[in-house]
Amino acid sequence: MPWIVGAQVTVLIRPHHLLCLLTFVGKGYTPAFTANMAVIAGRLAGGEALRITDGPDDICAPYMGHCLEGSIAARDVAAARDASALLGLPIEKGAEFTLTPARITVLRAAFAQHTIRTACAACDWAQLCTGIGADGYKQAVL
């Protein structure tokens, strides 16, 4: 996406990555993936808008690994449903919003209480994320 002076750039995010960002502590599939996710988490923490997409997103770019598997699309559907109900926002392709501190707080509380974690079933990172939430997100980048 081109940089335009004075314009707000929007990060493309697939729905389940909204959950992943909550507990991101600098660990990931590869060093390139981890570095990219750290940059994106910093941009979102700085108030940059995100746009929901229905496939590989800006986080996936350095590591496509399992991004195209059917199970990942199902994870996106579950995350979108849970986050949409919680936030009262349409978490669907093309929706744009910012992860305000208030939204992050609401998402993290629900994540720690396991009320928005349907998408996390069978995720390899679930145990790590559970620990980060239980520890109050102290090391989280976002």
mmCIF file of N, CA, C and O in Angstrom, residues 13 15 51-55 80 90-96:
data_model
loop_
_atom_site.group_PDB
_atom_site.id
_atom_site.type_symbol
_atom_site.label_atom_id
_atom_site.label_comp_id
_atom_site.label_asym_id
_atom_site.label_seq_id
_atom_site.Cartn_x
_atom_site.Cartn_y
_atom_site.Cartn_z
ATOM 1 N N ILE A 13 -6.192 -7.106 8.199
ATOM 2 C CA ILE A 13 -6.167 -8.123 9.255
ATOM 3 C C ILE A 13 -7.295 -9.123 9.011
ATOM 4 O O ILE A 13 -8.441 -8.736 8.787
ATOM 5 N N PRO A 15 -9.806 -11.955 10.640
ATOM 6 C CA PRO A 15 -10.443 -11.940 11.964
ATOM 7 C C PRO A 15 -9.701 -12.672 13.082
ATOM 8 O O PRO A 15 -9.598 -12.144 14.196
ATOM 9 N N ARG A 51 -8.336 -2.926 8.531
ATOM 10 C CA ARG A 51 -9.441 -3.322 7.658
ATOM 11 C C ARG A 51 -9.488 -4.841 7.659
ATOM 12 O O ARG A 51 -8.479 -5.501 7.437
ATOM 13 N N ILE A 52 -10.663 -5.374 7.910
ATOM 14 C CA ILE A 52 -10.842 -6.821 7.933
ATOM 15 C C ILE A 52 -10.799 -7.366 6.513
ATOM 16 O O ILE A 52 -11.409 -6.812 5.598
ATOM 17 N N THR A 53 -10.069 -8.461 6.343
ATOM 18 C CA THR A 53 -9.999 -9.153 5.064
ATOM 19 C C THR A 53 -10.383 -10.614 5.284
ATOM 20 O O THR A 53 -10.428 -11.071 6.423
ATOM 21 N N ASP A 54 -10.645 -11.324 4.214
ATOM 22 C CA ASP A 54 -11.123 -12.702 4.353
ATOM 23 C C ASP A 54 -10.108 -13.737 3.895
ATOM 24 O O ASP A 54 -10.454 -14.845 3.528
ATOM 25 N N GLY A 55 -8.868 -13.389 3.913
ATOM 26 C CA GLY A 55 -7.825 -14.332 3.533
ATOM 27 C C GLY A 55 -6.499 -13.863 4.080
ATOM 28 O O GLY A 55 -6.473 -13.097 5.045
ATOM 29 N N ALA A 80 -14.554 -13.849 13.975
ATOM 30 C CA ALA A 80 -15.398 -12.731 13.541
ATOM 31 C C ALA A 80 -16.723 -12.727 14.296
ATOM 32 O O ALA A 80 -17.179 -11.683 14.761
ATOM 33 N N PRO A 90 -19.318 -4.759 13.050
ATOM 34 C CA PRO A 90 -19.334 -5.795 12.013
ATOM 35 C C PRO A 90 -17.899 -6.233 11.713
ATOM 36 O O PRO A 90 -17.127 -5.464 11.145
ATOM 37 N N ILE A 91 -17.532 -7.408 12.139
ATOM 38 C CA ILE A 91 -16.204 -7.938 11.844
ATOM 39 C C ILE A 91 -16.374 -8.782 10.583
ATOM 40 O O ILE A 91 -16.611 -9.985 10.632
ATOM 41 N N GLU A 92 -16.322 -8.093 9.452
ATOM 42 C CA GLU A 92 -16.547 -8.712 8.152
ATOM 43 C C GLU A 92 -15.658 -8.028 7.136
ATOM 44 O O GLU A 92 -15.156 -6.919 7.380
ATOM 45 N N LYS A 93 -15.455 -8.673 6.002
ATOM 46 C CA LYS A 93 -14.576 -8.135 4.970
ATOM 47 C C LYS A 93 -14.931 -6.680 4.654
ATOM 48 O O LYS A 93 -16.094 -6.353 4.413
ATOM 49 N N GLY A 94 -13.909 -5.836 4.707
ATOM 50 C CA GLY A 94 -14.075 -4.421 4.390
ATOM 51 C C GLY A 94 -14.330 -3.532 5.590
ATOM 52 O O GLY A 94 -14.183 -2.315 5.485
ATOM 53 N N ALA A 95 -14.709 -4.112 6.740
ATOM 54 C CA ALA A 95 -14.949 -3.294 7.931
ATOM 55 C C ALA A 95 -13.645 -2.643 8.381
ATOM 56 O O ALA A 95 -12.596 -3.285 8.386
ATOM 57 N N GLU A 96 -13.715 -1.370 8.738
ATOM 58 C CA GLU A 96 -12.535 -0.643 9.203
ATOM 59 C C GLU A 96 -12.810 -0.048 10.574
ATOM 60 O O GLU A 96 -13.888 0.479 10.828
#
